[in-house]
XYZ file of C-alpha atoms in Angstrom:
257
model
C 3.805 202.919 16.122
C 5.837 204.041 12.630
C 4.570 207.693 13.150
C 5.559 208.001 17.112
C 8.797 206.426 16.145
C 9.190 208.656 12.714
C 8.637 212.021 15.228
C 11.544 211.271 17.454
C 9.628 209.888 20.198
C 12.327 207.326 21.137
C 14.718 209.449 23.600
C 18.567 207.929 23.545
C 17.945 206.169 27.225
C 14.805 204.371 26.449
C 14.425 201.437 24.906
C 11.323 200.570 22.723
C 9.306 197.385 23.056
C 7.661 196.329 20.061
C 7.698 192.804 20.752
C 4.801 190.845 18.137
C 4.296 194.623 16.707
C 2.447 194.866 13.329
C 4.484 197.205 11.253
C 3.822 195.888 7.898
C 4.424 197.838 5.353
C 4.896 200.939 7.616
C 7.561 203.736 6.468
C 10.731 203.878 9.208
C 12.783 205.216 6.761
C 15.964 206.971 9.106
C 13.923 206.039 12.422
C 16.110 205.491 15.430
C 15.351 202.033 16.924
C 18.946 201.308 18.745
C 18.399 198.557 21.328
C 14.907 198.280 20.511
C 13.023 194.863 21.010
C 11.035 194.318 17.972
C 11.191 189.956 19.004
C 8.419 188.638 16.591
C 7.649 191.452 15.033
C 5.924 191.765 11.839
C 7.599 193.896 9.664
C 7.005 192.652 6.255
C 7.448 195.009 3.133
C 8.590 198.035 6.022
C 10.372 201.258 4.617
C 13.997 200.681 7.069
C 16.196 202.057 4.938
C 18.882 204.055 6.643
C 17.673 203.261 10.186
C 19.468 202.711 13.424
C 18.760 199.333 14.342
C 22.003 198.396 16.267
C 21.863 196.287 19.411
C 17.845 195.462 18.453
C 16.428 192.318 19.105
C 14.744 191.050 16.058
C 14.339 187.525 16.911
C 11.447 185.296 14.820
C 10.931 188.873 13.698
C 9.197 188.965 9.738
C 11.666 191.066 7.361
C 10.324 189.755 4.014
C 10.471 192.199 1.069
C 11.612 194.876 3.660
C 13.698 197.598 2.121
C 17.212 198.005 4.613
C 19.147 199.476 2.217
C 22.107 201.258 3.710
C 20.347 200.495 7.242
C 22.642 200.177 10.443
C 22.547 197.163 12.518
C 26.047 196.613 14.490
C 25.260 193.571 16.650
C 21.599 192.916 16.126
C 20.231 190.074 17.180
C 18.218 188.050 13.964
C 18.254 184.822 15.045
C 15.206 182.495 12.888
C 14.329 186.077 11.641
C 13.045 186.035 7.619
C 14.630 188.175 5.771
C 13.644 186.536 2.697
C 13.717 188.895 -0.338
C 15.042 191.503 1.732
C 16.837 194.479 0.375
C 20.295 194.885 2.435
C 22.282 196.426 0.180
C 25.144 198.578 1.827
C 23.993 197.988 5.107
C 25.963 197.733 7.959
C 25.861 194.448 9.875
C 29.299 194.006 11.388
C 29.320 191.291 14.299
C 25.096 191.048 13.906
C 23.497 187.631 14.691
C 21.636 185.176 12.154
C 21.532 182.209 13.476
C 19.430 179.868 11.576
C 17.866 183.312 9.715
C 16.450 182.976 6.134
C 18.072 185.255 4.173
C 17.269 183.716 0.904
C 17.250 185.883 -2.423
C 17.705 188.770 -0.565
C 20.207 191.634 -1.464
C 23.097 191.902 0.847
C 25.499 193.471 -2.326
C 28.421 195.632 -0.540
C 26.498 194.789 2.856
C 29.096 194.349 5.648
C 28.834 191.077 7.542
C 32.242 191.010 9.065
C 32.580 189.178 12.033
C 28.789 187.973 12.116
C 27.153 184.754 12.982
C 25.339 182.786 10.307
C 25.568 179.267 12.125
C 22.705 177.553 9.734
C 21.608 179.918 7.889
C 19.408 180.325 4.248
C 21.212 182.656 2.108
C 20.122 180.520 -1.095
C 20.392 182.464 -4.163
C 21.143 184.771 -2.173
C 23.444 188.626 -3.496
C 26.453 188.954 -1.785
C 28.801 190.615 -4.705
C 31.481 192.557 -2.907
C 30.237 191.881 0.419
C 32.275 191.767 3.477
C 32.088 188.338 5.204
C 35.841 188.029 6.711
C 35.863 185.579 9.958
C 32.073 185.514 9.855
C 30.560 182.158 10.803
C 28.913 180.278 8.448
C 29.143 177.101 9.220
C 26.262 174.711 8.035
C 24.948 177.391 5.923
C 23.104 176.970 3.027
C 24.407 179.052 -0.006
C 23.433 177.414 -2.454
C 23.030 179.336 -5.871
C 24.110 182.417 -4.332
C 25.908 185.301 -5.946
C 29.316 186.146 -4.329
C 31.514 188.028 -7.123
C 34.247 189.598 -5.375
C 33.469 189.004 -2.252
C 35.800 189.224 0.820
C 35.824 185.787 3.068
C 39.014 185.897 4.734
C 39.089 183.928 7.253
C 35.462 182.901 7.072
C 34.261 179.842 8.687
C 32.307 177.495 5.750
C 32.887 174.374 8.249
C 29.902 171.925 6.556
C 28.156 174.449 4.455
C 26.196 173.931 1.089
C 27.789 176.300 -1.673
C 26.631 174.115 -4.603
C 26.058 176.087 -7.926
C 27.478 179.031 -6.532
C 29.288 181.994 -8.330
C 32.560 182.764 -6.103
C 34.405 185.027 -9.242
C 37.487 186.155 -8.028
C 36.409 185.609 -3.909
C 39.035 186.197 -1.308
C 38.980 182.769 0.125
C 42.269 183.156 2.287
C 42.990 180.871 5.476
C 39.186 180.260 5.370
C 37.795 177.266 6.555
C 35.781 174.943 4.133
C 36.232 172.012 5.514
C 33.637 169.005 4.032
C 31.765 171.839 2.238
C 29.808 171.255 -1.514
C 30.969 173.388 -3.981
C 29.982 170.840 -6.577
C 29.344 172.774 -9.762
C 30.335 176.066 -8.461
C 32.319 179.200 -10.430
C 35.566 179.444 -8.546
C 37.281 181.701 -10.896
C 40.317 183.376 -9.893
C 39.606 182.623 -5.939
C 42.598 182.866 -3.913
C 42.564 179.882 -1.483
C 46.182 180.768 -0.174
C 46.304 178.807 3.374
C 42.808 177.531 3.137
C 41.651 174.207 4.933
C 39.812 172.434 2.323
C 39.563 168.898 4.036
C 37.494 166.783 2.711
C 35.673 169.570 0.490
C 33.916 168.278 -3.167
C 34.563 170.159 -5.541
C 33.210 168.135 -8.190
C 32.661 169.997 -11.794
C 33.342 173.035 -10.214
C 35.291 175.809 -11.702
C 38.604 176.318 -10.352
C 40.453 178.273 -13.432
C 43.421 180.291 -12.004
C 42.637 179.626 -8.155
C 44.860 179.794 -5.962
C 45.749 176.432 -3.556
C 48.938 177.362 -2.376
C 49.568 176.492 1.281
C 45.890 174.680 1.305
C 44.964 171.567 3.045
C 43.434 169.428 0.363
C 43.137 166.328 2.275
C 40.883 163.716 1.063
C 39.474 167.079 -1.391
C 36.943 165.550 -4.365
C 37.906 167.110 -8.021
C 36.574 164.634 -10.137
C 35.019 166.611 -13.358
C 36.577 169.909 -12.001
C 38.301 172.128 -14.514
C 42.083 173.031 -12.944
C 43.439 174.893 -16.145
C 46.232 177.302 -14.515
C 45.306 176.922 -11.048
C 48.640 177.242 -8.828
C 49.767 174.626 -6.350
C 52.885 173.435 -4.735
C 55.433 170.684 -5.685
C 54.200 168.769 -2.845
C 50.444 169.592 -3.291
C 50.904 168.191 -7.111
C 52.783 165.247 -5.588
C 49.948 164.065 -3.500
C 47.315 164.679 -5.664
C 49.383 163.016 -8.759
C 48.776 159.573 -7.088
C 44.762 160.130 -6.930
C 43.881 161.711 -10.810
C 45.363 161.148 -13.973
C 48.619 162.663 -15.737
C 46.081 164.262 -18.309
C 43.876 166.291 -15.333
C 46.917 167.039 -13.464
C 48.962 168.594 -16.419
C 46.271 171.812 -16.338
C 47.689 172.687 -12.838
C 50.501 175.134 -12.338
C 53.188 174.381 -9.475
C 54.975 176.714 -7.694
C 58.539 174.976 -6.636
């Protein structure tokens, strides 16, 4: 299969079945697999990098230890795919699918997941510094642990998910929707949470030095054991929150009037 693929067999009107392929370990490096079916395939420790993989069905397909790097998959279809240990980095993945997909410790630094679903899935401990995630869906997800340092989530849907232990340094958190997520014990340094819905969200012993909650919803929000020191809120944000914690944790906030 790699070697008819790797010659150019794949003509720009056909579209390859590989469904339940074995393809472990085999070198695509640059192959062209647009709208190719590869549901269930196994393509465990595979050489991807730089290949054309947008519109394919990967579905259930094995991606563990697979090398994507810089790898093009505009609105792929991953759902329950494993992608566990995965190298991602700089690929393209704008509006892809990954529902439920296990994405745990892989690579996805400067990857671009803009606008893509990842309804449930396992990015634990997962690299995502400077990655694009704005209005991607990632509600229920499991992130715990992961690495998100300068990040961009505008907008990003977090409805539910599991961000405990996580390192969100200086994340772009604006308007994004976190509502009942666990950050308990994460790094929220510098985050802006301008406009943010942050309903019901714990954010015990996390890290919220110089974030900004300006414009937030922090209904019913949990910040017992949190560190506030210079994070910026409003007069009325420090109002309502000034009749749940005491004058000693409140005076580390700063309020914008």
């Amino acid at each position: 299969y790699a070697e008819w693929v790797k010659k150019g067999n794949v003509k720009s009107d056909f579209k390859l079945k590989l469904i339940g392929a074995n393809l472990q370990g085999a070198d695509l490096n640059g192959a062209k697999l647009w709208d190719a079916n590869l549901t269930g395939a196994n393509l465990a420790g595979a050489d991807l990098a730089k290949a054309d993989l947008k519109k394919s069905l990967l579905i259930k397909a094995n991606l563990s230890n697979a090398n994507l790097h810089h790898s093009f998959l505009f609105k792929a279809n991953l759902t329950d795919a494993n992608l566990e240990r995965a190298n991602l980095i700089d690929a393209n993945l704008y509006k892809s699918f990954f529902y439920v997909a296990n994405l745990s410790n892989a690579d996805l630094s400067f990857a671009n997941l803009s606008d893509s679903n990842l309804m449930g899935a396992n990015l634990k401990q997962t690299n995502l510094k400077m990655a694009f995630l704005n209005d991607a869906d990632l509600t229920g997800a499991n992130l715990e642990g992961a690495n998100l340092p300068d990040a961009n989530l505008t907008g990003v849907d977090l409805t539910g998910a599991n961000l405990y232990g996580a390192n969100l340094t200086l994340v772009d958190l604006m308007e994004a929707n976190l509502t009942k997520a666990d950050l308990t014990g994460a790094n929220l340094f510098g985050v802006n949470l301008t406009g943010a819905n942050l309903a019901g969200v714990n954010l015990f012993y996390a890290n919220l030095t110089k974030v900004s909650l300006e414009a937030s919803d922090l209904t019913d929000v949990y910040l017992t054991g949190a560190v506030t020191k210079d994070a910026i809120i409003t007069k009325s944000q420090w109002d309502n929150l000034s009749k749940l914690y005491s004058s000693e944790f409140m005076k580390q906030f700063i309020v914008m009037r």
